[in-house]
Coordinates of C-alpha atoms and ligand atoms in Angstrom, one line a residue:
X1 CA -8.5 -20.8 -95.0
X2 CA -8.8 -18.0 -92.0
X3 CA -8.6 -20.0 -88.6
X4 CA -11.8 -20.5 -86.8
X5 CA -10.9 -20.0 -83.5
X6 CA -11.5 -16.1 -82.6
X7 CA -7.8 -14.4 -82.1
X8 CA -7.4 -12.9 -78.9
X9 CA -6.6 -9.6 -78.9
X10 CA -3.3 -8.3 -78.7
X11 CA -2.5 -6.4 -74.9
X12 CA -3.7 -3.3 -75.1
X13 CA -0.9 -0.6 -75.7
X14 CA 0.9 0.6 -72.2
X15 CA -0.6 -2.2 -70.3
X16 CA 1.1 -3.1 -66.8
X17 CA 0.8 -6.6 -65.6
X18 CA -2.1 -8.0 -64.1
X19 CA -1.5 -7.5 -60.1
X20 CA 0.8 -4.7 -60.6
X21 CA 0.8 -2.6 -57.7
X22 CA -0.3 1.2 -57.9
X23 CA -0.2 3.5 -54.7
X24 CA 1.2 7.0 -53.0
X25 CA 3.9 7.6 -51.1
X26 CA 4.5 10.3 -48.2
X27 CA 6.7 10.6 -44.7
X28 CA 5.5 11.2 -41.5
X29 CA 7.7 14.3 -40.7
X30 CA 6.4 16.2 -43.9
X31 CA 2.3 15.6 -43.3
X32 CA 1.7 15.1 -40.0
X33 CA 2.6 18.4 -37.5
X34 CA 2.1 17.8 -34.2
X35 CA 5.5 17.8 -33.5
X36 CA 5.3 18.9 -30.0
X37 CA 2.4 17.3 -29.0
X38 CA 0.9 13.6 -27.6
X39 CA 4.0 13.0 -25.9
X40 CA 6.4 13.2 -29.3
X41 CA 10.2 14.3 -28.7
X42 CA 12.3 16.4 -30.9
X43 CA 13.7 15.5 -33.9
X44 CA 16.7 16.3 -35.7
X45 CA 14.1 18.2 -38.5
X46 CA 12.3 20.1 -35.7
X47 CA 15.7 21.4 -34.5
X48 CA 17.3 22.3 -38.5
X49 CA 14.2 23.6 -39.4
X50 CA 14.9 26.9 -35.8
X51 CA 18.2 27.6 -37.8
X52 CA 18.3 30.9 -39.3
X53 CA 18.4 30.4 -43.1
X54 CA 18.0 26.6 -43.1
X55 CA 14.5 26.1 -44.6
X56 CA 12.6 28.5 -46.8
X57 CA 10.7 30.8 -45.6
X58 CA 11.6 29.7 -42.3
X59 CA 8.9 27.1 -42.3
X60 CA 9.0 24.7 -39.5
X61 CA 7.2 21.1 -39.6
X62 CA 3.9 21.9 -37.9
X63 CA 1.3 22.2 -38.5
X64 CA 2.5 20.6 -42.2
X65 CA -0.4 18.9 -43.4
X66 CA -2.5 18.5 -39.8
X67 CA -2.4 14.9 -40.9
X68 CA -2.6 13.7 -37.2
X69 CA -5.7 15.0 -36.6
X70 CA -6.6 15.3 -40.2
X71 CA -5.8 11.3 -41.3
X72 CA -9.7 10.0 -41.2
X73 CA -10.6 12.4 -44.0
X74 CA -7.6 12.0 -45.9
X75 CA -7.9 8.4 -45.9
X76 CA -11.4 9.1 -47.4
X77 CA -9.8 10.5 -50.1
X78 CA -7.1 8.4 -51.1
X79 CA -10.1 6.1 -50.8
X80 CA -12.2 8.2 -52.9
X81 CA -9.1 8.4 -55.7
X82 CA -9.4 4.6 -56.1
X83 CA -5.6 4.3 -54.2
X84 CA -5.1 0.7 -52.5
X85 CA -1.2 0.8 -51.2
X86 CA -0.4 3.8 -49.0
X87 CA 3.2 4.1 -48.1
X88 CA 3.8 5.5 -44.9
X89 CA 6.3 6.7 -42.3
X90 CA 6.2 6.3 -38.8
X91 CA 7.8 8.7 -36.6
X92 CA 11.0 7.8 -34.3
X93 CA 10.2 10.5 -32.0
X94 CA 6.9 10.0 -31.4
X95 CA 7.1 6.4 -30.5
X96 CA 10.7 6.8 -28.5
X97 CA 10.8 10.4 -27.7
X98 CA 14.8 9.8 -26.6
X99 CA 15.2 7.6 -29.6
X100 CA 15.6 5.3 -26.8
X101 CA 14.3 4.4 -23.2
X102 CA 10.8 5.0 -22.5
X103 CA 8.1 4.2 -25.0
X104 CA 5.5 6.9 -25.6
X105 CA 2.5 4.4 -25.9
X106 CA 0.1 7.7 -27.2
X107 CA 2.6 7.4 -30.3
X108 CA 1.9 4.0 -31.2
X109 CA -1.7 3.9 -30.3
X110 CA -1.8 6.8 -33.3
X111 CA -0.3 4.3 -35.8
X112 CA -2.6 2.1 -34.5
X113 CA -5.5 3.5 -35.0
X114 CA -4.1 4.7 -38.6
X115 CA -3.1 1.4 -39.8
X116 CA -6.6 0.4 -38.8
X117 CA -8.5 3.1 -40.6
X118 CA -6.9 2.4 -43.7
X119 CA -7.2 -1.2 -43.3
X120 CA -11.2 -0.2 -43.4
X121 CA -11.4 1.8 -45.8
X122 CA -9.4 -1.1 -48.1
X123 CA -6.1 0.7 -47.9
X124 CA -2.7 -1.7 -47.9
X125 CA 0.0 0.3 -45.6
X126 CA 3.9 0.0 -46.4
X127 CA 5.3 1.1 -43.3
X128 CA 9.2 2.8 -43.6
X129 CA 10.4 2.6 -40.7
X130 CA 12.6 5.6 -41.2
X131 CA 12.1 8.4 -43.2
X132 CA 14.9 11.2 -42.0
X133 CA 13.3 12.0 -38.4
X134 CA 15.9 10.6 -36.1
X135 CA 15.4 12.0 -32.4
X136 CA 17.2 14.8 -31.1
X137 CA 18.8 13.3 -28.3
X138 CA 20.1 10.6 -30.3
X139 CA 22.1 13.1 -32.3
X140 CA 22.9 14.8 -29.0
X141 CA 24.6 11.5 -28.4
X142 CA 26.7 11.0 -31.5
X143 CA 23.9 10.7 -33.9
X144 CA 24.9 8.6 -37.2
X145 CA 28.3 8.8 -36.6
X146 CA 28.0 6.4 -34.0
X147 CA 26.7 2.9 -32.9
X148 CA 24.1 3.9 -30.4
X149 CA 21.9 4.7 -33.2
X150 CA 22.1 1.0 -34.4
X151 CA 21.6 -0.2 -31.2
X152 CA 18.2 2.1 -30.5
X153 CA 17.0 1.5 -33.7
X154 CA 16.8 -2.6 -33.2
X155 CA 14.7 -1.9 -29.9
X156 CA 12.2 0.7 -32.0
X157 CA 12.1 -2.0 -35.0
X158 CA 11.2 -4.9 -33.1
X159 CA 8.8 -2.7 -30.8
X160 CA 6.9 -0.9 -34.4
X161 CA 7.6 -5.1 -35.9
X162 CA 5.1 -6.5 -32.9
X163 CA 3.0 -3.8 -32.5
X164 CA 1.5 -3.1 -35.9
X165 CA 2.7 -6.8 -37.5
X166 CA -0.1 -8.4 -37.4
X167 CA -1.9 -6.3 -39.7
X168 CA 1.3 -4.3 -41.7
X169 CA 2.8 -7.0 -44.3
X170 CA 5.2 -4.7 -46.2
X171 CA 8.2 -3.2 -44.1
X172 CA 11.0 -0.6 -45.9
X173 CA 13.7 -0.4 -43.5
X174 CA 14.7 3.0 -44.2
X175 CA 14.6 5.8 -47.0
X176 CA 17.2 6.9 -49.2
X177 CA 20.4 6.1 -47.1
X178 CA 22.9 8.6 -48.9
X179 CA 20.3 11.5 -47.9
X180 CA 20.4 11.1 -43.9
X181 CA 24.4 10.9 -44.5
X182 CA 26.0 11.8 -47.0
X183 CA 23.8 15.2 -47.5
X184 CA 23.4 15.6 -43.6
X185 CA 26.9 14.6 -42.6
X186 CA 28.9 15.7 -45.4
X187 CA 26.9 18.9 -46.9
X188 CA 24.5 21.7 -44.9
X189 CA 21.6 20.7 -47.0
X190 CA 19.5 18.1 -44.5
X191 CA 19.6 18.0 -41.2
X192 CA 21.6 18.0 -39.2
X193 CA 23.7 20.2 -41.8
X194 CA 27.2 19.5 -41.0
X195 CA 29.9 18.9 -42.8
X196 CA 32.3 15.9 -41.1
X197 CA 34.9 14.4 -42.5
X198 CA 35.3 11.9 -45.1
X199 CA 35.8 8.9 -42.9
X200 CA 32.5 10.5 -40.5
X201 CA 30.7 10.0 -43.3
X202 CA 31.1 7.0 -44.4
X203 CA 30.6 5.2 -41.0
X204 CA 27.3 7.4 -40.7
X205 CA 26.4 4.9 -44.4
X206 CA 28.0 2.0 -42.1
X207 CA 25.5 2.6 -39.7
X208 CA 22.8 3.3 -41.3
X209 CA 23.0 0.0 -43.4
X210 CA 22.7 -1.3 -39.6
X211 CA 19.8 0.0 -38.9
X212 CA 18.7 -1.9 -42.4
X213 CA 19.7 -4.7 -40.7
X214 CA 17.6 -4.6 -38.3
X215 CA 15.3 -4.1 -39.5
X216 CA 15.3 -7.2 -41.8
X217 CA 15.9 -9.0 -38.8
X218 CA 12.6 -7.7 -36.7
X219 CA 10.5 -8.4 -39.7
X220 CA 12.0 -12.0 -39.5
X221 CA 12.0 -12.3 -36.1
X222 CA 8.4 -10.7 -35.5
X223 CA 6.3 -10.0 -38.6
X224 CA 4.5 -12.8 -38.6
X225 CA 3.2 -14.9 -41.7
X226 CA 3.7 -13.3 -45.2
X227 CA 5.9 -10.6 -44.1
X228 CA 7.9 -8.8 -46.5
X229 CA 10.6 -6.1 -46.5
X230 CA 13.0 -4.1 -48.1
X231 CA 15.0 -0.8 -48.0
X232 CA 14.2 2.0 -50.2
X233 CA 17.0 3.2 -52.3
X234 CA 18.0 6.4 -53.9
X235 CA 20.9 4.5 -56.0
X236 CA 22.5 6.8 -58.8
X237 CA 20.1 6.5 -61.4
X238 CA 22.4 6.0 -65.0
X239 CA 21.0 6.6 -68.6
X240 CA 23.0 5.4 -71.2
X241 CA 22.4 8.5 -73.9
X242 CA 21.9 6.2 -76.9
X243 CA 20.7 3.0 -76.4
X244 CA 23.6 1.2 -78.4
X245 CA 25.4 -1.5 -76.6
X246 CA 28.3 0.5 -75.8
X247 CA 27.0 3.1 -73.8
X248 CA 24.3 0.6 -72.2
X249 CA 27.8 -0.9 -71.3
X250 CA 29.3 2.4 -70.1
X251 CA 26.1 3.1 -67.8
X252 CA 25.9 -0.5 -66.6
X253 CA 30.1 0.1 -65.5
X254 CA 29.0 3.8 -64.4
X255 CA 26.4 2.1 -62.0
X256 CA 28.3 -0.2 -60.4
X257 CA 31.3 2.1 -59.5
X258 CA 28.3 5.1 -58.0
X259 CA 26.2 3.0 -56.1
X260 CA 28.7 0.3 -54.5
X261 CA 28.4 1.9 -51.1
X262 CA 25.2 1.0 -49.8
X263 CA 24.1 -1.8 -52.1
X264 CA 26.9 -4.0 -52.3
X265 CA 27.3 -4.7 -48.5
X266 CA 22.9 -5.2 -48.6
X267 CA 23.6 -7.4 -51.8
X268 CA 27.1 -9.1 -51.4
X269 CA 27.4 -8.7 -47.9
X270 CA 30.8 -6.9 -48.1
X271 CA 32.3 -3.3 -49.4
X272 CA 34.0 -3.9 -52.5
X273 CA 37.8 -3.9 -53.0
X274 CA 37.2 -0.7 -55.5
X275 CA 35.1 1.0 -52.6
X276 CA 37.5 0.6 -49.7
X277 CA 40.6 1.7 -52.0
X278 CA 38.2 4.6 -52.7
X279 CA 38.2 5.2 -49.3
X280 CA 41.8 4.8 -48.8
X281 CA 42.2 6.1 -44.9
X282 CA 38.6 6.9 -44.8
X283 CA 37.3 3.1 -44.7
X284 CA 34.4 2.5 -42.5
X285 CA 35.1 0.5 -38.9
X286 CA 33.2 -2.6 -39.6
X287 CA 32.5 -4.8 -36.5
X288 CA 32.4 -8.8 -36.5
X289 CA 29.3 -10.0 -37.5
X290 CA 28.0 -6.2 -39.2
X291 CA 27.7 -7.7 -42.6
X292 CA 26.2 -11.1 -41.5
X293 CA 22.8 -8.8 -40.5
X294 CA 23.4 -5.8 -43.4
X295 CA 23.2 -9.0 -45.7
X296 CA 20.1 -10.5 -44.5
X297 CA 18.0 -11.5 -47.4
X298 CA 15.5 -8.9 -48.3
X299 CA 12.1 -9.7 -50.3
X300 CA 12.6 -6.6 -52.5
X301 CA 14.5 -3.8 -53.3
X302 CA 12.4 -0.1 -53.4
X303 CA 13.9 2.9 -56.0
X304 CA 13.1 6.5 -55.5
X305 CA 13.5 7.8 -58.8
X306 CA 13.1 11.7 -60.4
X307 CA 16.2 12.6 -62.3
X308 CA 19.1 10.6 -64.1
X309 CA 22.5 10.9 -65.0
X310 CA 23.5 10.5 -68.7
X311 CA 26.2 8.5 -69.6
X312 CA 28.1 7.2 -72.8
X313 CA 31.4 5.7 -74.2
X314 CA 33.9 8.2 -73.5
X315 CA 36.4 8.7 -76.0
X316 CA 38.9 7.1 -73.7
X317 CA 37.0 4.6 -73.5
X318 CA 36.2 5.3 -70.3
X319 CA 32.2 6.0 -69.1
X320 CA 31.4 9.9 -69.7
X321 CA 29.2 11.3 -67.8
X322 CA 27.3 14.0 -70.1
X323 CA 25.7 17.3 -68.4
X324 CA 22.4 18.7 -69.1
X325 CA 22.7 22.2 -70.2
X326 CA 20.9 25.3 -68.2
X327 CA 18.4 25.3 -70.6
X328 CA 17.3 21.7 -70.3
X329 CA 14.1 20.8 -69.4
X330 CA 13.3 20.8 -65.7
X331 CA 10.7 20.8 -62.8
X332 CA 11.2 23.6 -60.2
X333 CA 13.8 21.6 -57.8
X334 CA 16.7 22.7 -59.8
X335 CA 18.2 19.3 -59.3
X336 CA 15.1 17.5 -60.6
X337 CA 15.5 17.6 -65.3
X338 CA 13.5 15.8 -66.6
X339 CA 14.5 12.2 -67.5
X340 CA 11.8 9.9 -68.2
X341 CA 14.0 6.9 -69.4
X342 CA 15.0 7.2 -65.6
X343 CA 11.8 5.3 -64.8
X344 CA 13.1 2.6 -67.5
X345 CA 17.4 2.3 -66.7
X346 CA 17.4 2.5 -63.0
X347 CA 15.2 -0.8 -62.3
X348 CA 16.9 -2.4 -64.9
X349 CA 20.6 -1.9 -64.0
X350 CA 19.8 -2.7 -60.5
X351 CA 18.7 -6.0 -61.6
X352 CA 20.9 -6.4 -63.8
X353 CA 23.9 -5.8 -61.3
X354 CA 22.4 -7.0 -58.1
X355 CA 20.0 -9.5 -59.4
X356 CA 17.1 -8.1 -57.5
X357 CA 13.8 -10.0 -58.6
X358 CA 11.9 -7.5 -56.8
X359 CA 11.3 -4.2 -57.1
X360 CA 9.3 -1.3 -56.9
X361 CA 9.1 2.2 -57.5
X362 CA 8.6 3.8 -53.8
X363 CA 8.6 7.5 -55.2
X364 CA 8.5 9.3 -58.2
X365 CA 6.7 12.5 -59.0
X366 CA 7.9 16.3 -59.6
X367 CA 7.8 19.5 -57.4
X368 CA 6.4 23.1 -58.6
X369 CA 5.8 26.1 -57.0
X370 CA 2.6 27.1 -59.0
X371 CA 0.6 24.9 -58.2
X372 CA -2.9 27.2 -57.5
X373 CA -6.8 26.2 -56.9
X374 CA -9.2 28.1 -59.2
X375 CA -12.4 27.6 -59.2
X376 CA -11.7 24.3 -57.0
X377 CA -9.7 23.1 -59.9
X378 CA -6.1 22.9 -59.8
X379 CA -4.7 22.3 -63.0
X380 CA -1.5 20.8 -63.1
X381 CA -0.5 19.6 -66.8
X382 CA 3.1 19.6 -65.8
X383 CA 2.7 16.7 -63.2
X384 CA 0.1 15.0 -65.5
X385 CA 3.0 15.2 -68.4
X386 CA 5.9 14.1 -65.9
X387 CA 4.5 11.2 -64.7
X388 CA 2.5 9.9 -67.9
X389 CA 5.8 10.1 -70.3
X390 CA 8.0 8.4 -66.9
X391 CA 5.4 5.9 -66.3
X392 CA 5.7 4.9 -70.5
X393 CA 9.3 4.2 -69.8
X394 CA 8.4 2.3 -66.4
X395 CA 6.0 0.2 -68.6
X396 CA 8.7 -0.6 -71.3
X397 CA 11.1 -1.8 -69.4
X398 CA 8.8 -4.2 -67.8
X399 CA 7.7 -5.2 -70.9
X400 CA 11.5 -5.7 -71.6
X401 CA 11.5 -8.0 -68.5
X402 CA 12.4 -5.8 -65.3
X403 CA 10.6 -7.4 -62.7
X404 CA 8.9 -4.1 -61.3
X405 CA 5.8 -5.2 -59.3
X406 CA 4.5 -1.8 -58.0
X407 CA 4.7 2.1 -58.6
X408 CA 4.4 4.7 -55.8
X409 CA 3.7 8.6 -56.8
X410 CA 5.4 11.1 -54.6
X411 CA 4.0 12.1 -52.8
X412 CA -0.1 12.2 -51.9
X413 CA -0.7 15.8 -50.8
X414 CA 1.7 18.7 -51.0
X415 CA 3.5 19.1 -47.8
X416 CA 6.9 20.2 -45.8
X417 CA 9.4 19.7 -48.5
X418 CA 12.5 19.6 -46.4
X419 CA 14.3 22.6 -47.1
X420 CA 11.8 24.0 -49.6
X421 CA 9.6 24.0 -47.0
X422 CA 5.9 24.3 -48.1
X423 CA 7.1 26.1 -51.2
X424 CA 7.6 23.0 -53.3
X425 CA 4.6 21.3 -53.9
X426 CA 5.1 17.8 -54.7
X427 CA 1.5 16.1 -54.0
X428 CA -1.4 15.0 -56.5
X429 CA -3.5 16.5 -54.1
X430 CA -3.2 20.2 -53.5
X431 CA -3.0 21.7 -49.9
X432 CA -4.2 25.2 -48.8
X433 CA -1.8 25.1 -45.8
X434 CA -3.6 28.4 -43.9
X435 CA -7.1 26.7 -44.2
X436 CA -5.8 22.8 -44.4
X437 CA -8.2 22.3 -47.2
X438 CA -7.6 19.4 -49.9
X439 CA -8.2 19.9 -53.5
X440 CA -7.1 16.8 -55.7
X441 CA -5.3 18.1 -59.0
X442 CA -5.8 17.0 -62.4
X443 CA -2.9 14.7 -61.9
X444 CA -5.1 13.1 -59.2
X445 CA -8.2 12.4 -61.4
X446 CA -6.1 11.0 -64.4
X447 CA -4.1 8.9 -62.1
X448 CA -7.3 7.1 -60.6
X449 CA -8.3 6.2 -64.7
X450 CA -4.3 5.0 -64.8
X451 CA -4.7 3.0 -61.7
X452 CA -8.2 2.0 -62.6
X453 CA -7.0 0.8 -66.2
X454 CA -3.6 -0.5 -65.2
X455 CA -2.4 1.3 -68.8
X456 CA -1.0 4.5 -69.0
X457 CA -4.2 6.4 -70.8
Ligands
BGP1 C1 13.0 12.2 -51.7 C2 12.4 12.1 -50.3 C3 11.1 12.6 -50.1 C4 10.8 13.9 -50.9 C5 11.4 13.9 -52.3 C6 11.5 15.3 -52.9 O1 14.4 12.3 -51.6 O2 12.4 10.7 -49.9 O3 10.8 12.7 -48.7 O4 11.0 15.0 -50.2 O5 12.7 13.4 -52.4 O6 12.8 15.9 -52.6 P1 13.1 17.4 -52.2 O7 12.3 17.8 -51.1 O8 14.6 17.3 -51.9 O9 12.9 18.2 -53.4

C-alpha cells in the first residue's frame, strides 16, 4: 500500500543551504581614485604604479572606477542586481595619511557615509581592513620588514573598529598575506617590487600576521555585540588529480607542507618544527607574547580562490605536484587555468587540517581582456561558464559537509587590476573607464537568478 502522507520533494539539484551567504567583493585601491584628494596620503600602489614599466599601460590608480564620487549610484546597482553582502576595503591612507599620527577625519566620514548608504539600500558591508594599500611613509620607514607597521596598524584598527562598529558586524583583517610579502618583498611583481632576502621576507609574513592580530583584538575589544572577524586567505589551493584515497592523501600532506606559514601560527599559535627547519638561518624574530595575539580566536576563516595545484601519489611515494600544459585551458591572467574542483578542495582541506567551522569564499571570479559593450550588452559566456561549473564544485563539497557559509564573486565592476592595470577586467559589471559608465554583463543577470534561487541554474 503507497503511504498517504505526500513525500516531500527531494532538494532541488545544486541547491545551497538555506541562509547561505551570496555577495561581491572589491578593494578600495582598485575602484575608488581619488588618490590625491580629501586629504588621502600616498600609498605604496600610487608610488609602484610612477615606475617606468611596473603597471600596464602605465595606468595609475585614479581615476579607477570614480567610486568615491560614484558609490550612491553604484550601490543602486548592486541593489538593483539583488546583491546583499558587499565586501569592501577601506583605505589606510585615507584614514592615516602617514600610516600613522594625525587622523584625516574627511577619510572616515567617507566610509561613513558609505557604510550608511549601503546600510539603506539593504546592503550588509564586510569591511577588510587591509587590502595591499599600505602608506607611503610607512614604507619610507621600514615598511613590512619591520615592527612599526604592527604597531600603526593596531591604532588604525581600533580607530576603523569604533568608528564604523556599530553598524559593520563582519571584519577581515587583511587580504591574502603572501601577496603584500612574499610577491612584494621577495619578487618585482606588487608593490613595493623588491626583492629582499629570504629571512626579509619572512619577517614581512611575521608581521603581517601581527597586524591580523590586531585586528582580532580591536574587533574584540571594540566591535560591539555580534561582531565577527576573520583574515582572508590565499592558502595554496591543492587538487588531488583523481579523487582516490591516495592522492586525496598526497594533496591533504601537499597542503599542509605549502600553507604552514601563515596559518599554522593563526591556527596553532606557533610556526611549525618543519617551517622553521625550512627556514634554517632565515627564521622569523618572534617577540614574547607575538603568537598569544596571531592566535586569537577568529569567527571564520575567508579563501580567495581562482586556480589550483594538482597533485597525486608520486611514484616515490612522495606528493607530485603535476603541471598543466601550455595548452590547458585558461582565463587571460596566465597564472589563472581553469580549475573548478578548486572551489570544492581548498575549503575542504582547510577544514580538514585546521578544523575551521567557518568559512567563506571572499573572492573568486576570472579576468579577460575582451570584455566589450554592444548594443549595451556585454556578453561574457566565459565568466558565466567559469563561475557556474566552480560554483557546482563549491555546492558539492558542501553537500559533502564543508562548512562554507557564503560566496563572494571577484570582483563587482572591472577596475585597476594591479599590474594589469585596467586591462584585465575582472568585474560582473563592465566599466567604460573614459566615460565611467556601468553596464552589468551577462554574468551579472544570471548571477542575480543564482543568488535569487540559491541553486546554481
Ligand atoms: C586577488 C586580489 C584581488 C584581485 C584578484 C585578481 O589576489 O585580492 O585584489 O586583484 O586577485 O588578481 P590579479 O590582479 O593578480 O590578476
Amino acid at each position: 500500500m503507497p503511504s498517504a502522507r505526500p513525500k516531500r520533494p527531494p532538494p532541488a539539484q545544486f541547491t545551497f543551504p538555506r541562509n547561505f551567504i551570496w555577495g561581491v567583493s572589491a578593494a578600495a585601491p582598485q575602484i575608488e581614485g581619488a588618490s590625491f584628494r580629501y586629504g588621502k596620503g600616498e600609498s605604496i600602489w600610487d608610488r609602484f604604479a610612477t615606475r617606468r614599466g611596473k603597471v600596464l599601460n602605465g595606468d595609475r590608480l585614479d581615476p579607477a572606477c570614480d567610486h568615491y564620487h560614484r558609490f550612491v549610484a553604484d550601490l543602486d546597482l548592486m541593489r538593483d542586481l539583488g546583491i546583499r553582502h558587499y565586501r569592501l576595503s577601506l583605505a589606510w591612507p585615507r584614514i592615516f595619511p602617514e600610516g600613522d599620527g594625525a587622523l584625516n577625519s574627511q577619510g572616515l566620514d567617507f566610509y561613513q557615509r558609505l557604510v550608511d548608504a549601503m546600510l539603506e539600500r539593504g546592503i550588509k558591508p564586510w569591511v577588510t581592513m587591509f587590502h595591499w594599500d599600505l602608506p607611503q611613509a610607512l614604507e619610507d620607514r621600514g615598511g613590512w620588514r619591520s615592527r612599526t607597521v604592527p604597531d600603526a596598524f593596531a591604532t588604525y584598527a581600533d580607530t576603523v573598529v569604533r568608528s564604523l562598529g556599530d553598524r559593520v558586524k563582519s571584519w577581515i583583517t587583511v587580504n591574502e598575506i603572501r601577496c603584500f610579502t612574499e610577491q612584494a618583498y621577495g619578487a618585482r611583481g606588487k608593490a613595493p617590487g623588491v626583492v629582499e632576502s629570504r629571512g626579509i621576507v619572512n619577517q614581512t609574513i611575521h608581521n603581517a600576521l601581527l597586524c591580523h592580530g590586531h585586528g582580532v583584538r580591536a574587533v574584540r575589544e571594540h566591535g560591539g555585540r555580534g561582531a565577527e572577524c576573520g583574515l582572508s586567505d590565499n592558502c595554496e589551493t591543492v587538487i588531488p588529480v583523481t579523487e582516490s584515497q591516495d592522492d586525496v592523501a598526497a594533496a591533504h600532506e601537499y597542503f599542509e607542507g605549502a600553507n604552514q606559514a601563515v596559518l599554522d601560527p593563526i591556527y596553532r599559535g606557533r610556526y611549525s618544527e618543519g617551517y622553521l627547519r625550512k627556514c634554517g638561518p632565515n627564521r622569523p624574530r618572534v617577540a614574547r607574547g607575538d603568537f598569544a595575539l596571531i592566535g586569537l580566536p577568529t569567527d571564520f576563516l575567508g579563501l580567495n580562490i581562482y586556480a589550483g595545484l594538482f597533485v597525486r601519489r608520486g611514484r616515490d611515494g612522495h606528493p607530485e605536484l603535476l603541471h598543466p600544459s601550455a595548452s590547458y585551458p585558461r582565463t587571460d591572467s596566465p597564472w589563472l587555468h581553469l580549475a573548478p574542483r578548486a572551489l570544492y578542495w581548498a575549503p575542504r582541506l582547510v577544514a580538514d587540517v585546521y578544523r575551521v567551522r567557518n568559512l567563506y569564499v571572499t573572492e573568486n571570479g576570472c579576468g579577460y581582456d575582451d570584455d566589450v559593450v554592444r548594443n549595451g550588452e556585454c556578453i561574457d559566456l566565459h565568466r558565466v561558464e567559469y563561475l557556474r561549473s566552480y560554483l557546482r564544485e563549491l555546492q558539492r563539497g558542501i553537500a559533502d559537509g564543508t562548512p562554507v557559509r557564503g560566496y563572494f564573486v571577484w570582483c563587482f565592476l572591472d577596475n585597476f587590476e594591479w599590474t594589469d592595470g585596467y586591462t584585465r577586467r575582472f568585474g560582473i559589471v563592465h566599466n567604460n573607464f573614459k566615460t565611467q559608465r556601468r553596464t552589468p554583463k551577462l554574468s551579472a543577470y544570471w548571477y542575480k537568478s543564482v543568488m535569487a534561487a540559491n541553486r546554481v541554474l
